[in-house]
PDB file of C-alpha atoms in Angstrom:
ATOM      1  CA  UNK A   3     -11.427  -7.564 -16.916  1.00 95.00           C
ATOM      2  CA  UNK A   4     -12.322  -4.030 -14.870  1.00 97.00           C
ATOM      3  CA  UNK A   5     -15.139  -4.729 -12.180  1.00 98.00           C
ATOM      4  CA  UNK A   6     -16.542  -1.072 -12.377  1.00 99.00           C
ATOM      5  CA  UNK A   7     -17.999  -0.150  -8.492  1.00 99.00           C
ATOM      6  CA  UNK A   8     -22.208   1.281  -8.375  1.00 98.00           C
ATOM      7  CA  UNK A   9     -22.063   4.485  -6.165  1.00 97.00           C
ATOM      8  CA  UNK A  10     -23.552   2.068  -3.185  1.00 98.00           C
ATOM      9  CA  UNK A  11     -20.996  -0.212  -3.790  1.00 99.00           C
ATOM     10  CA  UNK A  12     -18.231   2.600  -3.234  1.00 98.00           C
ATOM     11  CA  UNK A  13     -20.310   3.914  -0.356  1.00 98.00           C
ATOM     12  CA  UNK A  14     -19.706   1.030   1.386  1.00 98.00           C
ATOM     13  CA  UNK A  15     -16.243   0.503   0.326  1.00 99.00           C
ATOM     14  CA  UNK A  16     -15.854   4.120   1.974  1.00 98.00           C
ATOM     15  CA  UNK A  17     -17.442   2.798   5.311  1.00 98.00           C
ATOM     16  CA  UNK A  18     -14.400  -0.147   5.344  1.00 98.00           C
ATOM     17  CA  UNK A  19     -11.692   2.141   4.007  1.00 98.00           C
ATOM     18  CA  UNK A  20     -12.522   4.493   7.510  1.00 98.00           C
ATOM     19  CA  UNK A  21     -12.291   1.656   9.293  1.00 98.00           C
ATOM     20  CA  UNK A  22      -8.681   0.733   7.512  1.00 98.00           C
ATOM     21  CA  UNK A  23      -7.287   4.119   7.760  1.00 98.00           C
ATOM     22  CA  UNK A  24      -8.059   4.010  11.790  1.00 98.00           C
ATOM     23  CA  UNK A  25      -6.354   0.881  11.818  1.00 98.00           C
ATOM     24  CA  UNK A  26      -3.012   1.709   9.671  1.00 98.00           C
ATOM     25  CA  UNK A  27      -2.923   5.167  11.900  1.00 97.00           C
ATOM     26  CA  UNK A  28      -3.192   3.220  15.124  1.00 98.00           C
ATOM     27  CA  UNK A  29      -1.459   0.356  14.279  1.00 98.00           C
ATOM     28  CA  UNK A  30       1.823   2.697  13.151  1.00 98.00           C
ATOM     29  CA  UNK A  31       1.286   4.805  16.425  1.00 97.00           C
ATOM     30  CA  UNK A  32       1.540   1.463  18.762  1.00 98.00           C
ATOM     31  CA  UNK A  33       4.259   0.345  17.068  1.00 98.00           C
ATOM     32  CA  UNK A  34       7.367   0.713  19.856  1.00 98.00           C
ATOM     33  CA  UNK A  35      10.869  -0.663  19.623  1.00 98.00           C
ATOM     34  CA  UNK A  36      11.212  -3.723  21.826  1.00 98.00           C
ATOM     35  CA  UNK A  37       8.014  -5.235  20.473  1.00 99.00           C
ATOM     36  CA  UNK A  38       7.692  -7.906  17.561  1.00 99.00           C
ATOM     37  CA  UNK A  39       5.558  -7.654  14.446  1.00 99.00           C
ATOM     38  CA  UNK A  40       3.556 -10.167  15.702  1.00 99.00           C
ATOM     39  CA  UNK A  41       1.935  -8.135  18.410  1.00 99.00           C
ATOM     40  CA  UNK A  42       1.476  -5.082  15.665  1.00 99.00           C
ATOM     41  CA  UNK A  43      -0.649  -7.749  13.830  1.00 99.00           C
ATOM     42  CA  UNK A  44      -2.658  -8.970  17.041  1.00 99.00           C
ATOM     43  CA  UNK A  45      -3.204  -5.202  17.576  1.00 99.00           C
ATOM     44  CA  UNK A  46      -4.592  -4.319  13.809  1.00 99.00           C
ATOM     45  CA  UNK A  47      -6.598  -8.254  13.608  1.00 99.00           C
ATOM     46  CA  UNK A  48      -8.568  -7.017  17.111  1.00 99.00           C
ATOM     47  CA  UNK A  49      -9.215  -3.607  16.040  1.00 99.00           C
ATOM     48  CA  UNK A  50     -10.450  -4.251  12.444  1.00 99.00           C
ATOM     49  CA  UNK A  51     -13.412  -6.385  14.561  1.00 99.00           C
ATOM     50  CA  UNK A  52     -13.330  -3.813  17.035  1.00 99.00           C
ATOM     51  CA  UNK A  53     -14.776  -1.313  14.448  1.00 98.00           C
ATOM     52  CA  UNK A  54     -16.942  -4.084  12.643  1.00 98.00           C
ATOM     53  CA  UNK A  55     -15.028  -4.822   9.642  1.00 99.00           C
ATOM     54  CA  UNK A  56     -13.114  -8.303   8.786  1.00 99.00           C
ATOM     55  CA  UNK A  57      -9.684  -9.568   7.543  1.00 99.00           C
ATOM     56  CA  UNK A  58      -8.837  -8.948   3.872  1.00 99.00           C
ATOM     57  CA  UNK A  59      -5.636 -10.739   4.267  1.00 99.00           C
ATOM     58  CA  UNK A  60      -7.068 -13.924   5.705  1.00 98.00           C
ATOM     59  CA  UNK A  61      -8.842 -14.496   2.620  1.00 98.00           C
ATOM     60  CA  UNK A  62      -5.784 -15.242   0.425  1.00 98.00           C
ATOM     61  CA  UNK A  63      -5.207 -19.129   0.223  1.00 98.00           C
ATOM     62  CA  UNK A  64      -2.962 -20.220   2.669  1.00 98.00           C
ATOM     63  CA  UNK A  65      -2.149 -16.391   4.555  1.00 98.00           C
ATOM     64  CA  UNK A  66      -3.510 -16.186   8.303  1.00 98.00           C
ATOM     65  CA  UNK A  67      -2.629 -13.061   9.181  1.00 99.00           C
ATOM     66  CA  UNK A  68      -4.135  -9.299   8.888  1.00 99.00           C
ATOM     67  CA  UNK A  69      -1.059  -7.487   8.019  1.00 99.00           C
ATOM     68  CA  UNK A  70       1.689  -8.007   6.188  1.00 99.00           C
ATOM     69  CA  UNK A  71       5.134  -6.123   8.319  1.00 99.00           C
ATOM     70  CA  UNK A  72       7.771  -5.744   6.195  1.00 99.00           C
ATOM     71  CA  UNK A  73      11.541  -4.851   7.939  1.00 99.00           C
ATOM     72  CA  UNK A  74      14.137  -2.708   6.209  1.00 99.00           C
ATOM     73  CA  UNK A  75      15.086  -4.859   2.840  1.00 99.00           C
ATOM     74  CA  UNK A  76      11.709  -6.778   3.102  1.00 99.00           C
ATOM     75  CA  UNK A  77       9.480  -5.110   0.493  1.00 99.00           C
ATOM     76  CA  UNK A  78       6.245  -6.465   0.691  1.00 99.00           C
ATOM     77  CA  UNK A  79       4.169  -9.546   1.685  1.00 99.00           C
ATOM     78  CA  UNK A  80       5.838 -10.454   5.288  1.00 99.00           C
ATOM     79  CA  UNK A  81       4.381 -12.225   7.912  1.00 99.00           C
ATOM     80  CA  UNK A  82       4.033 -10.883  11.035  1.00 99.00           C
ATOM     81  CA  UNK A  83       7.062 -12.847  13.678  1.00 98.00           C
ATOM     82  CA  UNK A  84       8.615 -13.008  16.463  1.00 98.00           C
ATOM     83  CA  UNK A  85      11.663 -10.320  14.880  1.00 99.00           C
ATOM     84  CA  UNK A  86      12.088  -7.825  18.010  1.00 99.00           C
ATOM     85  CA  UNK A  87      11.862  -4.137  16.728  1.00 99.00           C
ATOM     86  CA  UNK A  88      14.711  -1.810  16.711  1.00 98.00           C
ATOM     87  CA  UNK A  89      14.756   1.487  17.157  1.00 97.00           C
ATOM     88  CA  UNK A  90      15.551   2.915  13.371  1.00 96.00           C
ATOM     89  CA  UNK A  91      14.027  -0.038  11.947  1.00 98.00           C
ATOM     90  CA  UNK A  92      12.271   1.111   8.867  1.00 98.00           C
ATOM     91  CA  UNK A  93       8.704  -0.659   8.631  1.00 99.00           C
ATOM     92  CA  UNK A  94       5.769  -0.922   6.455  1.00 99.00           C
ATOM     93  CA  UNK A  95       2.008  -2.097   7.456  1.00 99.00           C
ATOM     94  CA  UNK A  96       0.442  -2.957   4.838  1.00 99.00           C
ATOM     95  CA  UNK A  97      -3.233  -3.889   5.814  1.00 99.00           C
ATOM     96  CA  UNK A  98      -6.893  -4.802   4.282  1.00 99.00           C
ATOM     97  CA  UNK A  99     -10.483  -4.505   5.489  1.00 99.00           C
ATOM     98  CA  UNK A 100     -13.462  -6.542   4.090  1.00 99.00           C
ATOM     99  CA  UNK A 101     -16.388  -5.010   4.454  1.00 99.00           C
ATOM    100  CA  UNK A 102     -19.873  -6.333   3.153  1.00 99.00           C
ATOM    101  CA  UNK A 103     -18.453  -7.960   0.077  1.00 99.00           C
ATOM    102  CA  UNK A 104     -15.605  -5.112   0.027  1.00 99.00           C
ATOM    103  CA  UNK A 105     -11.902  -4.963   0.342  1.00 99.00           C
ATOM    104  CA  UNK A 106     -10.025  -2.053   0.911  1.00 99.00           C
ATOM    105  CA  UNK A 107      -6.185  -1.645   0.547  1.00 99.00           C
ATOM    106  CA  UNK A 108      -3.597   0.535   2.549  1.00 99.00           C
ATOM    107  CA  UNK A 109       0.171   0.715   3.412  1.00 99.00           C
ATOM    108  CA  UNK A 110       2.468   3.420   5.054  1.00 98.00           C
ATOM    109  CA  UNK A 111       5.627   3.116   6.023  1.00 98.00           C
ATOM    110  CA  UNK A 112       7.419   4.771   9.460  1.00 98.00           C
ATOM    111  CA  UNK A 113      10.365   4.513  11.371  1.00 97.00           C
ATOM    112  CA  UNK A 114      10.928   2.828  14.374  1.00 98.00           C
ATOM    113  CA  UNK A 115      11.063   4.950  17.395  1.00 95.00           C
ATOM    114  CA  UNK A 116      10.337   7.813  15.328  1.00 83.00           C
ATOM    115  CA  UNK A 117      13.792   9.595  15.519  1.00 76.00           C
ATOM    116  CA  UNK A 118      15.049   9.259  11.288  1.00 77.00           C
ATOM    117  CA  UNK A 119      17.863  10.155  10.183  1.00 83.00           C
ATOM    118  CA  UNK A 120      18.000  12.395   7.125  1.00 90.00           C
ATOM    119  CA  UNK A 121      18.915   9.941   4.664  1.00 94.00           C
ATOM    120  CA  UNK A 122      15.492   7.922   5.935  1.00 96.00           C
ATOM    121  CA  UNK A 123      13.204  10.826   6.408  1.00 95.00           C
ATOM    122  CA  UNK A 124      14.209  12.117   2.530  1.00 97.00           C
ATOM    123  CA  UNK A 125      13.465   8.467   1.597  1.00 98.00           C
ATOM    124  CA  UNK A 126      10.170   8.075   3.105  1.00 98.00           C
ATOM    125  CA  UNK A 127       9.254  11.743   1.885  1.00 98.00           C
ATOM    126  CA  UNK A 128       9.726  11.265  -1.862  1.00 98.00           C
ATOM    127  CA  UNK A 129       7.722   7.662  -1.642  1.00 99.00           C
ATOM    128  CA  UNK A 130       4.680   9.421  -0.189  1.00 98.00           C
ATOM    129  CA  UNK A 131       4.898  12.360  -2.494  1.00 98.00           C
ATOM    130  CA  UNK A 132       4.940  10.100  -4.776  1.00 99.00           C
ATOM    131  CA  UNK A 133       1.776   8.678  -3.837  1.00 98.00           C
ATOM    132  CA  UNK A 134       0.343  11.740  -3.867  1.00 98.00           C
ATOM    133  CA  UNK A 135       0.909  12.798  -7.180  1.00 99.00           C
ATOM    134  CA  UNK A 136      -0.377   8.941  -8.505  1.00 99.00           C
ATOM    135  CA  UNK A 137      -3.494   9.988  -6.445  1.00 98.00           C
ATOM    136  CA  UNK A 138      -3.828  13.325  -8.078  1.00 98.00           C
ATOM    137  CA  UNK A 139      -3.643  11.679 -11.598  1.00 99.00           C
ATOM    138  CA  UNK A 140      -6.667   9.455 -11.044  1.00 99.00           C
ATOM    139  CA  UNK A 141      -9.208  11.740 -13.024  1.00 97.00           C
ATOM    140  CA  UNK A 142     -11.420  10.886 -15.317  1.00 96.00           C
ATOM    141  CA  UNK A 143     -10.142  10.815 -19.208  1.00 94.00           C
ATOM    142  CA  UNK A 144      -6.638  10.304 -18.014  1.00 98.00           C
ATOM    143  CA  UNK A 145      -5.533   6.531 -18.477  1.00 99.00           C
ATOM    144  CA  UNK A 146      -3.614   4.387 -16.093  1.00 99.00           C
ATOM    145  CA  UNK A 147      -0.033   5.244 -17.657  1.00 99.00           C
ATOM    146  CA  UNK A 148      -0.651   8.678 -16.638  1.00 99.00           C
ATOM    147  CA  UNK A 149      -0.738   7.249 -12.768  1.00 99.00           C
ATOM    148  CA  UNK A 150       2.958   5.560 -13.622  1.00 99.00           C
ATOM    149  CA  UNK A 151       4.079   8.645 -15.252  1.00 99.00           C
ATOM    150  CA  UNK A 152       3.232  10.837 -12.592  1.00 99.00           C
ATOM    151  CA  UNK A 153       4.923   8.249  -9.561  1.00 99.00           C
ATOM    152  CA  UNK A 154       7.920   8.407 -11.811  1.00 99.00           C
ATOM    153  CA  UNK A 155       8.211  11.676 -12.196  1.00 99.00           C
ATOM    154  CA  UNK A 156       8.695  12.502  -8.340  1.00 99.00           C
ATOM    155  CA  UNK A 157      11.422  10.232  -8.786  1.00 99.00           C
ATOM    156  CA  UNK A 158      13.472  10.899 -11.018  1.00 97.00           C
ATOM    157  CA  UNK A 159      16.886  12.572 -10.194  1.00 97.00           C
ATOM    158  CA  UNK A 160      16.509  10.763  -6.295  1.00 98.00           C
ATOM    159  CA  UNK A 161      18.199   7.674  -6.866  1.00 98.00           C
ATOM    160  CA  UNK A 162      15.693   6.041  -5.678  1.00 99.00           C
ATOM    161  CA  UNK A 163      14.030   2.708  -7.719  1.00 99.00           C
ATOM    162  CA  UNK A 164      11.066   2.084  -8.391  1.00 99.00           C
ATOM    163  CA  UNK A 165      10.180  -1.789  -8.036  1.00 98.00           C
ATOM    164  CA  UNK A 166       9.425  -3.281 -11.314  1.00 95.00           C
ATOM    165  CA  UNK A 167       7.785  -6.705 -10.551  1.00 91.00           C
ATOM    166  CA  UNK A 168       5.288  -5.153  -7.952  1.00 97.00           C
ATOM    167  CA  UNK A 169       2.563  -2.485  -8.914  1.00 98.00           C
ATOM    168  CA  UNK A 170      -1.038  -1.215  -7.240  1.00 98.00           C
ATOM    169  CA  UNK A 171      -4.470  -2.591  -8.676  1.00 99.00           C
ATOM    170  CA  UNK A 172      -7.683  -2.867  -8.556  1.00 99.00           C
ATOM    171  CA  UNK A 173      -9.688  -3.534  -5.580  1.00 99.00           C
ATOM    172  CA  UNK A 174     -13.110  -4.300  -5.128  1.00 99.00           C
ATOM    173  CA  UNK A 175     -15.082  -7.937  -4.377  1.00 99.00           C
ATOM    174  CA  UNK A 176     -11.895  -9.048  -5.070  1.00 98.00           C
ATOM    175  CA  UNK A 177      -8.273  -8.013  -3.538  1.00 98.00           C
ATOM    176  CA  UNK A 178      -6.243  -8.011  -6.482  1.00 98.00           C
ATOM    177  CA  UNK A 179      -8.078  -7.183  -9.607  1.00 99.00           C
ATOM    178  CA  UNK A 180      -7.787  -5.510 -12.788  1.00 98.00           C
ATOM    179  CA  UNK A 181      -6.262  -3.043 -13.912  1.00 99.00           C
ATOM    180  CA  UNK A 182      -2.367  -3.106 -12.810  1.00 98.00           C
ATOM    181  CA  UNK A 183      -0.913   0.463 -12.107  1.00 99.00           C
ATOM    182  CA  UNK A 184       3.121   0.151 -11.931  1.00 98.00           C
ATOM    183  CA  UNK A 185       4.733   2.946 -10.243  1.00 98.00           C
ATOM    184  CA  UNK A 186       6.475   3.842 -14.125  1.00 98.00           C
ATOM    185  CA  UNK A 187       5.328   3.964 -17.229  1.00 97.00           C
ATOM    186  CA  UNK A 188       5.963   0.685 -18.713  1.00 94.00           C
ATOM    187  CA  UNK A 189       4.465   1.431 -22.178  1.00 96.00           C
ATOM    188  CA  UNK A 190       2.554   3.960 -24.398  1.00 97.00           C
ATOM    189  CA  UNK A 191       0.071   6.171 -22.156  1.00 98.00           C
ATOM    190  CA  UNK A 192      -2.240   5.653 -24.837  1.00 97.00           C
ATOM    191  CA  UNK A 193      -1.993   2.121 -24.668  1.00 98.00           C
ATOM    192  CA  UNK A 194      -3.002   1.825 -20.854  1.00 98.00           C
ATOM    193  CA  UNK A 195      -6.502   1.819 -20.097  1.00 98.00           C
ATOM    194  CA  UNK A 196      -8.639   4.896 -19.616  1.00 98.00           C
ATOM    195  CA  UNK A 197      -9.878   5.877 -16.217  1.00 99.00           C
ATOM    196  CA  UNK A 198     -13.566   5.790 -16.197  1.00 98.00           C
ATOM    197  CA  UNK A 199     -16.259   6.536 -13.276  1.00 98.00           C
ATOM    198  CA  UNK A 200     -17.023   3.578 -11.075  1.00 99.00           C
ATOM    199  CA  UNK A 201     -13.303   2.105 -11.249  1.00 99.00           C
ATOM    200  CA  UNK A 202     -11.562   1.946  -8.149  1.00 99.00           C
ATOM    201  CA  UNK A 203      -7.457   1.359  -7.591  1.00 99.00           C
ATOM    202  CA  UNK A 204      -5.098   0.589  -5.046  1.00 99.00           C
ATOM    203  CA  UNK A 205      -2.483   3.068  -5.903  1.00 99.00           C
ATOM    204  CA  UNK A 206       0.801   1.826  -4.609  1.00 99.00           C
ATOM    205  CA  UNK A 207       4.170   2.787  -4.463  1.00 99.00           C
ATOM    206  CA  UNK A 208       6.572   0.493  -3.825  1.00 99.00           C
ATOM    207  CA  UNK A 209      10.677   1.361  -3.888  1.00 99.00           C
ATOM    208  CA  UNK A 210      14.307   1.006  -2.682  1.00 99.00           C
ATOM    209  CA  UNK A 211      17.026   2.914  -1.631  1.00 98.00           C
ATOM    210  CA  UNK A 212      18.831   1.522  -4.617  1.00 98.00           C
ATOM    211  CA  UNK A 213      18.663  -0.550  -7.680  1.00 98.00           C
ATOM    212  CA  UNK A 214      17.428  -3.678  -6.772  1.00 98.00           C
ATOM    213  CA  UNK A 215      15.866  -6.963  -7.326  1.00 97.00           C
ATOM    214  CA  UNK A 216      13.290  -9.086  -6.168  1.00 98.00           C
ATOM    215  CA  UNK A 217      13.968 -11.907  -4.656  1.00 98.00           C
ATOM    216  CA  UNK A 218      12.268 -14.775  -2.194  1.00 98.00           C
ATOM    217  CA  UNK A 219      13.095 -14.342   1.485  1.00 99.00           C
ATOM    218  CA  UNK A 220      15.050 -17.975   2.755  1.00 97.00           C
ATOM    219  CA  UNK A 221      12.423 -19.836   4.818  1.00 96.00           C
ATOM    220  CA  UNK A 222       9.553 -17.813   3.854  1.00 97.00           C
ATOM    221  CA  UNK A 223       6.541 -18.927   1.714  1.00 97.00           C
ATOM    222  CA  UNK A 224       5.384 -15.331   1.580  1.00 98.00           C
ATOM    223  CA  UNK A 225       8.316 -12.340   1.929  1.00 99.00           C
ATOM    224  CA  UNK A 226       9.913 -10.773  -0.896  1.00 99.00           C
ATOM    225  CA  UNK A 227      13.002  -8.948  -0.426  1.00 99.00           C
ATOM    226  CA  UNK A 228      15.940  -6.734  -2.370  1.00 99.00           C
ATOM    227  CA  UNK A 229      18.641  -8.917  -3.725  1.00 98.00           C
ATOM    228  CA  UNK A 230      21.030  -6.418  -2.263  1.00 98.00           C
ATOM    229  CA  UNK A 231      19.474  -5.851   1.061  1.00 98.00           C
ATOM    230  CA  UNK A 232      18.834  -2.338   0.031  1.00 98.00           C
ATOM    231  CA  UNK A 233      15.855  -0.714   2.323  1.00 98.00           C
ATOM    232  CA  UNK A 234      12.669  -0.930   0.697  1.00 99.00           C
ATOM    233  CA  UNK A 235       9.470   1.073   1.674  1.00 99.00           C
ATOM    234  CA  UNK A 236       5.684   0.938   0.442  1.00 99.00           C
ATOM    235  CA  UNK A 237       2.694   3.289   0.447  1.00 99.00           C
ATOM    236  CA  UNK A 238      -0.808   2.700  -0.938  1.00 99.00           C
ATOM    237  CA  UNK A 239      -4.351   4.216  -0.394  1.00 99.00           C
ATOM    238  CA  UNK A 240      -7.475   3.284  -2.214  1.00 99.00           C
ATOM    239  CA  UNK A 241      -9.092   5.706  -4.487  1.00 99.00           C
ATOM    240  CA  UNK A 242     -12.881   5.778  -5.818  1.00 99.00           C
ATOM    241  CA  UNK A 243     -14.101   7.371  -9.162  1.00 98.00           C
ATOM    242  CA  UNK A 244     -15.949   9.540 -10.076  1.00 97.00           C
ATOM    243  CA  UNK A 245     -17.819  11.878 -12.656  1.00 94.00           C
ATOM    244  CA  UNK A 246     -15.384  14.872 -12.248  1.00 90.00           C
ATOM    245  CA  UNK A 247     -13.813  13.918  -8.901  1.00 96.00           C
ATOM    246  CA  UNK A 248     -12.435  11.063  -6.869  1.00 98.00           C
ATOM    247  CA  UNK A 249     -12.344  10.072  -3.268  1.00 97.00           C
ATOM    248  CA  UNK A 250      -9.506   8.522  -1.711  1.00 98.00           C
ATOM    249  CA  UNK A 251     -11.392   6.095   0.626  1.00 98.00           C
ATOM    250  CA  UNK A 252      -8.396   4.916   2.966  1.00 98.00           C
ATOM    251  CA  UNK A 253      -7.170   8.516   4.493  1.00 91.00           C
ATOM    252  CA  UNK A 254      -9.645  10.329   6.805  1.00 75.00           C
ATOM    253  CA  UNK A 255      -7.225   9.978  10.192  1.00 60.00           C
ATOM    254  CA  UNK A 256      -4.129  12.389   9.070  1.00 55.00           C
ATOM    255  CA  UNK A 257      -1.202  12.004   6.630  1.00 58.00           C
ATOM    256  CA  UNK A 258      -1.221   8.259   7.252  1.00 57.00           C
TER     257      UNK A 258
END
């Protein structure tokens, strides 16, 4: 079922998605090599109080942490550890603010020490292109499979995959909640629901270098990761909307 958002409801949705997109921008900018994903977390966990919102993480049965910090073939839901940073390291924060009844939902993903190489800064360019164009297909009268189809299409001739088991959602009182938006079109557009004023969707897009698989990280409850070790990357924002326009609530501070 779709939990459509009231205008106040958004509004302060808005207020915790500022607060997130501080957090994700500051959170990637402290990130140094030497340092362990632990200490990103401790950094994001204090801020997100800091600015008066709480953990959205937290609230998931059994997770304790604010962030999940995912490491070169980890693709999503990683706990922060003791793993030491490298410098080339590709990482993704993924992070959540509840706000008055509210989550919000964001992810980026950088490089370690900031100096790419090619093959990673063309990697992590098409991913957040790709987000983009998702974004700019959230309009009123379109349906959800015009989202997919619009993440796919930056994709195709890259090589690149799009993950099939993972997609972006709704967000609201809830985390997770209807509808699912996978990053391709896994059916008829007209088939996927229609986008109507007052939803609001974590648009994600989650990939790999190559072709891969899913799998369960060995001695992790939580961490997913490529079958083939294959880098992985993930970005998301949260989007609000509404008659003739949208707002994307999770990026006031810059690109991030």
């Amino acid at each position: 079922m779709i939990h459509l958002k009231t205008p106040q409801e958004i509004e302060l949705m808005k207020t915790g998605g500022m607060m997130l997109s501080m957090v994700v921008k500051e959170a990637a900018e402290f990130v140094r090599p030497g340092m362990t994903t632990k200490e990103i977390d401790d950094f994001a966990t204090i801020r997100i109080g800091e600015l008066g919102g709480g953990v959205s993480f937290n609230k998931v049965p059994g997770y304790k942490f604010a962030t999940c910090l995912c490491v070169n073939e980890q693709v999503v839901h990683t706990p922060p550890s003791n793993y030491v940073l490298k410098a080339g390291d590709i990482l993704t924060i993924d992070a959540g603010v509840f706000y008055k009844g509210f989550h919000t939902d964001k992810a980026t993903t950088i490089v370690v020490g900031g100096n790419s190489k090619s093959e990673q800064t063309d990697f992590l360019k098409v991913g957040y292109e790709a987000l983009g164009a998702g974004l700019g297909a959230v309009k009123q009268g379109n349906r959800i499979g015009n989202v997919s189809a619009a993440i796919e299409r930056v994709f195709k001739g890259t090589g690149y995959w799009i993950m099939r088991d993972l997609t972006g959602h709704g967000v609201g009182r809830g985390l997770h909640e209807d509808p699912m938006v996978p990053g391709y079109v896994d059916r008829k557009i007209g088939k996927t629901p229609r986008i109507v004023p007052g939803m609001v969707l974590a648009i994600e897009v989650i990939y790999s270098m190559k072709k891969a698989h899913i799998v369960a990280e060995k001695g992790s409850d939580w961490s997913l990761i490529t079958d083939n070790k294959s880098i992985a990357a993930c970005f998301e924002d949260t989007i609000a909307v509404f008659e003739n326009k949208t707002s994307i609530l999770t990026r006031k501070y810059g690109k991030i």
